Coordinates of C-alpha atoms and ligand atoms in Angstrom, one line a residue:
M1 CA -13.3 -8.5 -11.0
A2 CA -14.0 -11.7 -12.9
R3 CA -12.6 -13.8 -10.2
S4 CA -14.5 -12.2 -7.4
R5 CA -17.7 -12.4 -9.4
S6 CA -17.4 -16.1 -9.8
V7 CA -16.7 -16.6 -6.1
A8 CA -19.9 -14.6 -5.3
G9 CA -22.0 -16.6 -7.7
A10 CA -20.7 -19.9 -6.3
A11 CA -21.6 -18.9 -2.7
V12 CA -25.2 -18.0 -3.4
V13 CA -25.9 -20.5 -6.1
T14 CA -24.7 -23.3 -3.9
A15 CA -26.8 -22.1 -1.1
L16 CA -29.8 -22.5 -3.4
F17 CA -28.9 -25.7 -5.1
G18 CA -26.7 -27.5 -2.6
A19 CA -24.6 -30.3 -4.0
L20 CA -25.5 -29.6 -7.6
L21 CA -22.8 -26.9 -7.8
A22 CA -20.6 -28.0 -4.9
P23 CA -17.4 -28.3 -6.9
A24 CA -17.6 -24.6 -7.6
L25 CA -17.0 -24.0 -3.9
S26 CA -13.5 -25.4 -3.9
V27 CA -12.2 -21.8 -4.2
P28 CA -11.1 -20.3 -0.9
S29 CA -13.3 -17.6 0.6
P30 CA -12.0 -14.1 -0.1
A31 CA -11.1 -13.6 3.5
A32 CA -9.1 -16.9 3.7
A33 CA -7.4 -16.1 0.4
A34 CA -6.4 -12.8 1.8
G35 CA -4.9 -14.4 4.9
L36 CA -7.1 -12.5 7.3
H37 CA -7.5 -13.5 10.9
L38 CA -11.1 -14.5 11.5
D39 CA -10.3 -16.9 14.3
H40 CA -12.5 -15.2 17.0
A41 CA -14.0 -17.1 19.9
G42 CA -17.2 -18.0 18.0
A43 CA -20.0 -15.6 18.7
S44 CA -21.5 -14.6 15.3
P45 CA -25.1 -13.5 15.7
A46 CA -27.3 -13.1 12.6
S47 CA -28.5 -9.8 11.3
T48 CA -31.2 -9.1 8.7
A49 CA -29.8 -5.6 8.1
P50 CA -26.4 -4.4 7.1
V51 CA -24.0 -3.2 9.8
A52 CA -23.7 0.6 9.6
A53 CA -21.7 1.7 12.6
A54 CA -19.2 0.5 15.3
A55 CA -18.0 1.8 18.6
G56 CA -15.4 0.7 21.1
D57 CA -15.5 0.6 24.9
S58 CA -13.1 2.9 26.7
G59 CA -10.7 0.0 27.7
G60 CA -10.4 -1.3 24.2
G61 CA -11.5 -4.8 25.3
G62 CA -14.9 -4.7 23.7
Y63 CA -17.0 -3.2 21.0
W64 CA -20.5 -2.8 19.6
L65 CA -21.7 -3.1 16.1
A66 CA -25.0 -1.4 15.1
A67 CA -27.1 -2.4 12.0
T68 CA -29.2 0.0 10.0
D69 CA -32.4 -1.4 11.6
G70 CA -31.2 -0.4 15.1
A71 CA -30.0 -3.8 16.1
V72 CA -26.9 -3.7 18.4
F73 CA -24.4 -6.5 18.9
A74 CA -22.1 -6.4 21.9
F75 CA -18.7 -8.2 22.0
G76 CA -16.0 -8.7 24.6
D77 CA -16.2 -6.3 27.6
A78 CA -18.9 -4.2 26.0
P79 CA -22.2 -4.8 27.6
D80 CA -25.5 -5.3 25.8
E81 CA -27.7 -2.4 27.0
G82 CA -30.5 -2.9 24.5
S83 CA -31.3 -1.9 20.9
A84 CA -33.9 -0.4 18.6
A85 CA -34.3 -3.7 16.6
G86 CA -38.0 -4.3 16.0
D87 CA -38.8 -0.6 16.2
A88 CA -40.1 1.0 13.1
L89 CA -37.3 3.5 12.5
R90 CA -38.0 6.5 10.2
A91 CA -34.5 6.4 8.9
P92 CA -31.6 4.0 9.0
V93 CA -29.1 4.0 11.8
V94 CA -25.8 5.6 10.7
G95 CA -23.9 6.3 13.9
M96 CA -23.2 5.0 17.4
A97 CA -21.3 6.3 20.4
P98 CA -20.8 4.9 24.0
T99 CA -21.2 6.7 27.3
P100 CA -18.0 7.6 29.3
D101 CA -18.4 4.5 31.6
D102 CA -19.4 2.2 28.8
R103 CA -22.6 1.3 30.6
G104 CA -24.8 2.7 27.7
Y105 CA -24.7 4.1 24.2
W106 CA -26.5 6.2 21.7
L107 CA -27.6 5.4 18.2
A108 CA -28.1 8.1 15.6
G109 CA -30.4 7.9 12.5
A110 CA -29.9 9.5 9.2
D111 CA -32.8 11.8 10.0
G112 CA -31.0 13.0 13.1
G113 CA -33.0 10.9 15.5
V114 CA -31.1 9.8 18.6
F115 CA -31.9 6.6 20.7
A116 CA -30.4 6.3 24.2
F117 CA -29.7 2.9 25.9
G118 CA -28.3 1.9 29.3
D119 CA -27.0 4.9 31.3
A120 CA -27.0 7.1 28.2
G121 CA -29.0 10.3 28.7
F122 CA -31.2 11.8 26.0
A123 CA -29.9 15.4 25.4
G124 CA -31.8 16.2 22.3
S125 CA -31.9 15.3 18.6
M126 CA -32.6 16.6 15.1
G127 CA -35.5 14.1 14.7
G128 CA -38.5 15.8 13.2
R129 CA -36.4 18.9 12.4
H130 CA -35.4 20.1 8.9
L131 CA -32.0 18.8 7.8
V132 CA -30.3 20.2 4.7
R133 CA -28.3 16.9 4.4
P134 CA -28.7 13.6 6.3
V135 CA -26.8 12.9 9.5
V136 CA -23.9 10.5 8.7
A137 CA -22.1 9.9 12.1
M138 CA -22.0 10.8 15.8
A139 CA -19.5 11.1 18.6
A140 CA -19.7 11.2 22.4
D141 CA -18.3 14.0 24.5
D142 CA -16.9 12.2 27.5
A143 CA -16.2 15.5 29.3
T144 CA -19.8 16.5 29.5
G145 CA -21.8 13.3 28.8
G146 CA -23.3 14.9 25.7
Y147 CA -22.8 14.1 22.0
W148 CA -22.4 15.5 18.6
L149 CA -24.2 14.6 15.3
V150 CA -22.6 15.5 12.0
A151 CA -24.4 15.7 8.6
A152 CA -23.1 15.1 5.1
D153 CA -22.6 18.8 4.6
G154 CA -20.4 19.0 7.7
G155 CA -23.1 20.6 9.8
V156 CA -22.4 19.7 13.5
F157 CA -25.3 19.6 16.0
A158 CA -24.2 19.6 19.6
F159 CA -26.4 18.2 22.4
G160 CA -25.1 18.7 26.0
A161 CA -21.7 19.2 24.4
P162 CA -19.9 22.4 23.2
W163 CA -20.0 23.4 19.6
F164 CA -16.6 24.1 18.1
G165 CA -17.5 24.8 14.5
S166 CA -18.6 23.1 11.3
T167 CA -18.4 23.1 7.5
G168 CA -22.1 23.6 7.2
G169 CA -22.7 26.2 4.5
V170 CA -19.2 25.8 3.1
H171 CA -18.8 24.2 -0.3
L172 CA -17.2 20.8 0.0
D173 CA -15.8 18.7 -2.9
A174 CA -17.1 15.6 -1.2
P175 CA -19.6 14.8 1.6
V176 CA -18.5 14.5 5.2
V177 CA -18.6 10.9 6.3
G178 CA -17.1 10.7 9.8
M179 CA -16.2 12.5 13.0
A180 CA -13.9 11.9 15.9
P181 CA -13.4 13.9 19.1
T182 CA -9.9 14.9 20.5
P183 CA -8.7 13.1 23.7
D184 CA -9.9 15.9 26.0
D185 CA -13.1 16.5 24.0
R186 CA -12.2 20.1 23.5
G187 CA -12.4 19.7 19.8
Y188 CA -13.1 17.3 16.9
W189 CA -12.2 16.4 13.4
L190 CA -14.5 15.9 10.5
V191 CA -13.5 13.8 7.5
A192 CA -14.9 13.8 3.9
A193 CA -15.2 11.0 1.4
D194 CA -12.3 12.4 -0.6
G195 CA -10.1 12.2 2.5
G196 CA -10.2 15.9 3.4
V197 CA -9.9 16.6 7.1
F198 CA -11.3 19.6 9.0
A199 CA -10.1 20.3 12.5
F200 CA -12.1 22.3 15.1
G201 CA -11.4 23.4 18.7
D202 CA -8.1 22.0 20.1
A203 CA -8.0 19.4 17.3
G204 CA -4.7 19.6 15.4
F205 CA -4.4 19.1 11.7
A206 CA -1.9 16.3 11.1
G207 CA -2.5 15.7 7.4
S208 CA -5.2 14.4 5.1
M209 CA -5.8 12.5 1.8
G210 CA -7.5 15.6 0.3
G211 CA -6.3 16.1 -3.3
R212 CA -4.5 12.7 -3.3
P213 CA -5.9 9.7 -5.3
L214 CA -8.0 7.2 -3.4
V215 CA -8.8 3.7 -4.7
R216 CA -12.1 3.9 -2.8
P217 CA -13.7 6.7 -0.8
V218 CA -13.0 7.3 2.8
V219 CA -15.9 6.2 4.9
T220 CA -15.0 6.8 8.6
M221 CA -12.2 8.0 11.0
A222 CA -11.0 7.2 14.5
A223 CA -8.9 9.2 16.9
D224 CA -5.7 7.9 18.4
D225 CA -5.9 9.2 21.9
A226 CA -2.4 7.9 22.7
T227 CA -0.7 10.2 20.1
G228 CA -3.3 12.9 19.4
G229 CA -3.4 11.8 15.8
Y230 CA -6.0 10.0 13.7
W231 CA -6.7 7.3 11.2
L232 CA -8.8 7.7 8.1
V233 CA -10.4 4.5 6.8
A234 CA -11.6 3.8 3.2
A235 CA -14.4 1.6 1.9
D236 CA -11.9 -1.1 1.0
G237 CA -10.4 -1.1 4.4
G238 CA -7.4 1.1 3.4
V239 CA -6.1 2.8 6.5
F240 CA -4.3 6.2 6.5
G241 CA -2.6 7.2 9.7
F242 CA -1.8 10.9 10.4
G243 CA 0.2 11.4 13.6
A244 CA -0.9 7.8 14.5
P245 CA 0.9 4.5 13.8
W246 CA -0.2 2.2 11.0
F247 CA -0.9 -1.3 12.0
G248 CA -2.2 -2.8 8.7
S249 CA -5.3 -2.7 6.5
T250 CA -7.4 -4.7 4.1
G251 CA -6.6 -2.3 1.2
G252 CA -6.1 -4.5 -1.9
D253 CA -8.1 -7.4 -0.5
V254 CA -11.5 -8.3 -1.8
L255 CA -14.1 -7.8 0.9
G256 CA -17.7 -9.1 0.9
R257 CA -19.0 -5.6 1.6
A258 CA -17.5 -2.2 2.2
V259 CA -15.9 -1.2 5.5
V260 CA -18.2 1.1 7.5
G261 CA -16.5 1.4 10.9
A262 CA -13.2 1.5 12.8
V263 CA -12.6 0.8 16.5
P264 CA -9.3 1.4 18.3
G265 CA -7.9 -1.4 20.5
A266 CA -6.6 -1.2 24.0
A267 CA -4.2 1.8 24.5
D268 CA -4.6 2.5 20.8
G269 CA -2.1 -0.3 20.1
G270 CA -4.1 -1.4 17.1
Y271 CA -7.6 -1.1 15.6
R272 CA -10.4 -3.1 14.2
L273 CA -12.2 -2.5 10.9
V274 CA -15.8 -3.4 10.6
G275 CA -17.6 -4.3 7.3
A276 CA -21.2 -3.8 6.4
D277 CA -21.4 -7.6 6.2
G278 CA -20.5 -7.8 9.9
A279 CA -16.9 -8.9 9.3
V280 CA -14.3 -7.7 11.8
Y281 CA -10.7 -7.3 10.7
A282 CA -8.2 -6.8 13.6
F283 CA -4.7 -5.3 13.4
G284 CA -1.9 -4.6 15.8
D285 CA -2.7 -5.9 19.3
A286 CA -6.4 -5.3 18.9
T287 CA -8.3 -8.6 18.9
D288 CA -11.3 -9.9 17.0
L289 CA -13.8 -10.7 19.6
G290 CA -16.7 -11.7 17.3
S291 CA -18.5 -10.6 14.2
V292 CA -22.1 -10.5 12.9
T293 CA -23.4 -12.7 10.1
V294 CA -25.4 -10.4 7.8
A295 CA -27.8 -12.0 5.3
P296 CA -26.2 -11.9 1.9
L297 CA -28.7 -9.5 0.3
A298 CA -29.7 -7.6 3.5
G299 CA -30.6 -4.0 2.7
L300 CA -31.2 -4.6 -1.0
T301 CA -34.5 -4.3 -2.8
V302 CA -35.2 -6.5 -5.9
V303 CA -38.2 -5.9 -8.2
L304 CA -39.7 -9.0 -10.0
D305 CA -42.0 -8.3 -12.9
P306 CA -44.2 -11.2 -13.7
G307 CA -45.2 -10.6 -17.4
H308 CA -48.8 -9.9 -18.4
D309 CA -51.8 -10.5 -16.1
G310 CA -54.7 -12.8 -15.9
G311 CA -57.3 -10.2 -16.8
N312 CA -55.5 -8.6 -19.7
G313 CA -57.4 -10.6 -22.3
A314 CA -60.7 -9.3 -21.1
D315 CA -59.8 -5.7 -21.2
P316 CA -58.3 -4.8 -24.6
G317 CA -59.3 -1.2 -24.2
F318 CA -56.8 -0.9 -21.3
I319 CA -53.9 -3.0 -22.5
D320 CA -54.0 -1.9 -26.1
R321 CA -53.8 1.8 -25.4
P322 CA -50.6 3.4 -26.6
I323 CA -47.8 4.4 -24.2
D324 CA -44.4 6.1 -24.8
G325 CA -41.8 3.3 -24.5
G326 CA -39.0 5.8 -24.6
G327 CA -39.1 7.5 -28.0
F328 CA -41.5 5.1 -29.6
T329 CA -45.0 4.0 -29.2
E330 CA -46.0 0.6 -27.9
S331 CA -49.1 -0.9 -26.3
C332 CA -49.6 -0.7 -22.5
D333 CA -49.3 -4.5 -22.2
T334 CA -50.2 -7.6 -24.1
V335 CA -52.1 -10.8 -23.4
G336 CA -49.0 -13.0 -23.7
T337 CA -48.7 -16.4 -25.2
T338 CA -50.0 -19.9 -24.3
T339 CA -48.9 -23.5 -24.7
P340 CA -50.6 -25.4 -27.6
G341 CA -52.9 -26.8 -24.9
G342 CA -53.9 -23.3 -23.7
Y343 CA -51.8 -22.9 -20.5
P344 CA -51.3 -19.1 -20.3
E345 CA -48.0 -17.3 -20.0
H346 CA -49.4 -15.0 -17.2
A347 CA -50.0 -18.0 -15.0
F348 CA -46.5 -19.3 -15.6
T349 CA -44.8 -15.9 -14.9
W350 CA -46.8 -15.5 -11.7
A351 CA -45.8 -18.9 -10.4
V352 CA -42.1 -18.4 -11.2
A353 CA -42.1 -14.9 -9.7
L354 CA -43.5 -16.3 -6.4
D355 CA -40.8 -19.0 -6.3
A356 CA -38.1 -16.4 -7.1
R357 CA -39.4 -14.1 -4.5
A358 CA -39.2 -16.7 -1.8
A359 CA -35.6 -17.6 -2.7
L360 CA -34.5 -14.0 -2.7
Q361 CA -36.2 -13.3 0.6
A362 CA -34.4 -16.3 2.1
L363 CA -31.2 -14.5 1.2
G364 CA -32.3 -11.3 3.0
A365 CA -33.5 -9.2 0.1
T366 CA -36.6 -7.1 0.1
V367 CA -38.7 -8.2 -2.9
A368 CA -41.4 -6.2 -4.6
L369 CA -43.7 -7.5 -7.4
T370 CA -45.1 -5.3 -10.1
R371 CA -48.5 -6.9 -9.8
Q372 CA -50.2 -8.4 -6.7
S373 CA -52.3 -11.1 -8.2
D374 CA -52.8 -13.2 -11.3
T375 CA -56.4 -12.0 -11.9
G376 CA -55.9 -8.2 -12.6
V377 CA -55.3 -6.1 -15.6
G378 CA -51.9 -4.5 -16.3
P379 CA -50.1 -2.5 -15.2
C380 CA -48.6 -1.0 -18.3
V381 CA -44.9 -1.8 -19.0
N382 CA -43.9 1.8 -18.3
Q383 CA -45.5 1.6 -14.9
R384 CA -43.7 -1.8 -14.3
A385 CA -40.4 0.0 -14.9
E386 CA -41.4 2.9 -12.6
V387 CA -41.9 0.5 -9.7
A388 CA -38.2 -0.3 -9.5
D389 CA -37.3 3.4 -9.9
V390 CA -39.5 4.5 -7.0
L391 CA -38.3 1.8 -4.7
G392 CA -34.6 2.4 -5.5
A393 CA -34.2 -1.3 -6.4
A394 CA -30.8 -2.7 -6.8
A395 CA -31.9 -4.9 -9.7
A396 CA -35.1 -5.8 -11.6
V397 CA -36.1 -8.8 -13.7
S398 CA -39.1 -9.2 -16.0
I399 CA -40.2 -12.8 -16.2
H400 CA -41.7 -14.1 -19.4
A401 CA -42.0 -17.2 -21.6
D402 CA -41.8 -16.9 -25.4
G403 CA -44.2 -17.6 -28.2
G404 CA -41.5 -18.6 -30.6
P405 CA -41.4 -21.0 -33.6
P406 CA -42.7 -24.5 -32.7
G407 CA -39.4 -26.0 -33.6
G408 CA -37.3 -23.8 -31.3
T409 CA -36.4 -24.4 -27.7
G410 CA -34.4 -22.8 -24.9
F411 CA -34.3 -19.6 -22.8
A412 CA -33.2 -16.1 -23.9
I413 CA -32.4 -13.0 -21.9
D414 CA -33.2 -9.5 -23.3
E415 CA -30.8 -6.8 -22.2
P416 CA -31.2 -3.1 -22.9
A417 CA -29.3 -1.3 -25.6
P418 CA -28.5 2.4 -24.9
V419 CA -31.6 4.5 -25.7
V420 CA -32.0 8.2 -25.0
S421 CA -35.4 9.8 -25.5
S422 CA -37.3 12.9 -24.3
I423 CA -38.5 10.9 -21.3
S424 CA -35.6 8.5 -20.6
D425 CA -31.9 7.8 -20.7
N426 CA -30.9 4.3 -19.8
R427 CA -27.2 4.5 -20.7
A428 CA -26.1 4.2 -17.1
I429 CA -27.8 0.9 -16.6
V430 CA -26.7 -0.8 -19.9
G431 CA -23.3 -2.1 -18.5
P432 CA -24.7 -3.3 -15.1
S433 CA -27.7 -4.9 -16.9
A434 CA -25.3 -6.9 -19.1
E435 CA -23.6 -8.1 -15.9
L436 CA -27.0 -9.0 -14.5
G437 CA -27.8 -10.9 -17.7
A438 CA -24.6 -12.9 -17.6
A439 CA -25.1 -13.9 -14.0
L440 CA -28.8 -14.8 -14.8
R441 CA -27.8 -16.9 -17.8
A442 CA -25.3 -18.9 -15.8
A443 CA -27.6 -19.5 -12.8
F444 CA -30.8 -20.2 -14.8
A445 CA -29.0 -22.8 -17.0
A446 CA -27.5 -24.4 -14.0
A447 CA -30.8 -24.6 -12.1
T448 CA -33.1 -25.7 -14.9
G449 CA -30.8 -27.5 -17.3
E450 CA -32.5 -25.5 -20.1
P451 CA -30.2 -24.6 -22.9
P452 CA -29.9 -21.1 -24.4
S453 CA -32.3 -20.5 -27.2
D454 CA -31.6 -22.1 -30.5
Y455 CA -33.7 -19.7 -32.5
T456 CA -33.0 -16.2 -31.1
G457 CA -30.0 -14.2 -29.7
T458 CA -26.4 -15.2 -29.2
A459 CA -25.7 -17.8 -26.5
G460 CA -29.0 -16.8 -24.8
I461 CA -28.5 -13.1 -24.9
V462 CA -30.5 -10.6 -27.0
V463 CA -29.7 -6.9 -26.9
R464 CA -32.9 -4.8 -27.7
R465 CA -33.9 -1.2 -28.0
D466 CA -37.6 -1.8 -28.7
L467 CA -38.8 -2.7 -25.2
G468 CA -40.1 0.1 -23.0
G469 CA -39.6 -1.9 -19.9
L470 CA -35.9 -1.8 -20.5
D471 CA -35.6 1.6 -22.2
L472 CA -37.4 3.3 -19.3
S473 CA -35.6 1.5 -16.5
T474 CA -33.3 3.5 -14.1
V475 CA -32.0 0.3 -12.4
P476 CA -30.1 -2.7 -13.8
K477 CA -32.8 -4.8 -15.5
V478 CA -33.2 -7.7 -17.9
L479 CA -36.1 -9.7 -19.3
I480 CA -35.9 -13.5 -19.4
E481 CA -37.9 -15.7 -21.7
C482 CA -37.7 -18.8 -19.6
A483 CA -38.7 -21.2 -22.4
N484 CA -40.7 -21.4 -25.7
M485 CA -44.3 -22.1 -24.8
R486 CA -45.1 -22.9 -28.5
N487 CA -42.7 -25.8 -28.4
T488 CA -44.1 -29.1 -27.2
H489 CA -41.0 -30.0 -25.1
D490 CA -40.7 -26.6 -23.5
A491 CA -44.5 -26.3 -23.0
A492 CA -44.5 -29.4 -20.8
L493 CA -41.7 -27.8 -18.7
T494 CA -43.6 -24.5 -18.2
Q495 CA -46.7 -26.4 -16.9
S496 CA -44.6 -28.3 -14.3
A497 CA -44.7 -26.9 -10.8
A498 CA -41.4 -28.5 -10.1
W499 CA -39.8 -26.8 -13.2
Q500 CA -41.4 -23.5 -12.3
G501 CA -39.6 -23.8 -8.9
L502 CA -36.3 -24.5 -10.6
A503 CA -36.8 -21.5 -12.9
G504 CA -37.7 -19.3 -9.9
R505 CA -34.6 -20.4 -8.0
G506 CA -32.5 -20.0 -11.1
I507 CA -33.6 -16.4 -11.5
A508 CA -33.0 -15.7 -7.8
G509 CA -29.6 -17.2 -8.0
G510 CA -28.6 -15.1 -10.9
V511 CA -29.9 -11.9 -9.3
A512 CA -28.1 -12.8 -6.0
A513 CA -24.8 -13.6 -7.8
Y514 CA -25.0 -10.2 -9.6
L515 CA -25.8 -8.3 -6.4
E516 CA -23.1 -10.0 -4.3
A517 CA -20.5 -9.2 -6.9
A518 CA -21.7 -5.6 -7.0
L519 CA -21.4 -5.4 -3.2
R520 CA -17.8 -6.6 -3.2
T521 CA -15.2 -4.0 -2.4
Ligands
ZN601 ZN1 -44.4 -12.3 -22.3

């Protein structure tokens, strides 16, 4: 893990700082290190959303990749018949299936919505109807021209296609994640994340991984029409063939993001695995006809919390009121510090947050700020923590500058200690927050040249249990004191727009390095 983490950090930090860190890039890419064949003809369109599904044409000479935002990317013989990119989807796309003649396809959303393109007919959907669990995959019925949707509980919804049974209502040890029809479409298999296989109609049971240890969960399956068997595919690209030949896998390799799809090649003499990062891994006689370049942080939300606010000093009645910080009482917020000349911390944190936001957005992240201007009051620190929880953020950073002893310089990163209270339990985020802190320390130091604090913490890290903003967080979170505003040297830095930009990019680089490492499979 340490090696893959440093590779991830190098890729993103170098994107941000160019030649500054170029030597770090002398390591081979994970794909090259793994000896994978990525030598396709060249087409590599960009996507701002992660790839979520893949489908192959009937001849095996082409395939489509679909992203969560409804974008469709066609390769080889597979025709581009349109996409839902640019539409405001109610739920992410999770499944895709082609029509019998490959002149169209359907997309399925997690809410059961179905979108038809080309010669695909709309035969109904679960959109707008109550679902016990989200839809996770779909399959086409070539015999009828209809299709099936399958939900995480194994519920199967048939539209213009016969229903052969489901596991809806049956207790499952793990959620259903994939579906494949039999060669004559008179049955189908469902597969669960633990590798369990459920056969319906004329589908034969040829084996499963149920009850056997898996390094990573199964994420999809594909039928081998040549043999009547099937392949199960895990998030790390591990492939398990049952009544179907094994042509290879990426199991044991380090992938940029998890595998999400599998597409058989011509005559089922091979298969292609597709990653959420748009990578295509071809095995057997299946060929790599092109891949998608997914933005590094696509699909992830980051919360940036610029400390304090411009109006706090004028409203002590609001910011001094007590709140529960997670088993102890603290004030809603504070005014923050200033430089000896009077430049306020809230203005510094606001400027740095805007720079960090721009850098993270350039990497494809969705970024939310806990305040929308530098002239308001609050919000309270507990509300700042709640923003990241509500948005399901992948990481959060509170941005501050310290009011330390005048003789002290440097930056410090506050990380949460485990704290359990009547209103909170942050134990699950302590470890990930430490990883975030380590990545942030490295990237911030590289970007700004600022040393770790010489008056607090150990090598720039301070573990604390007295900050509600950390105790109440449900997502990986740290607080950075970028510099000591009471120190003459540091004070000059914090007032420099150029240094603010470096600080913002350093924070973004640390967050990105942490998230890319977390995405690796
Ligand atoms: Zn502060």
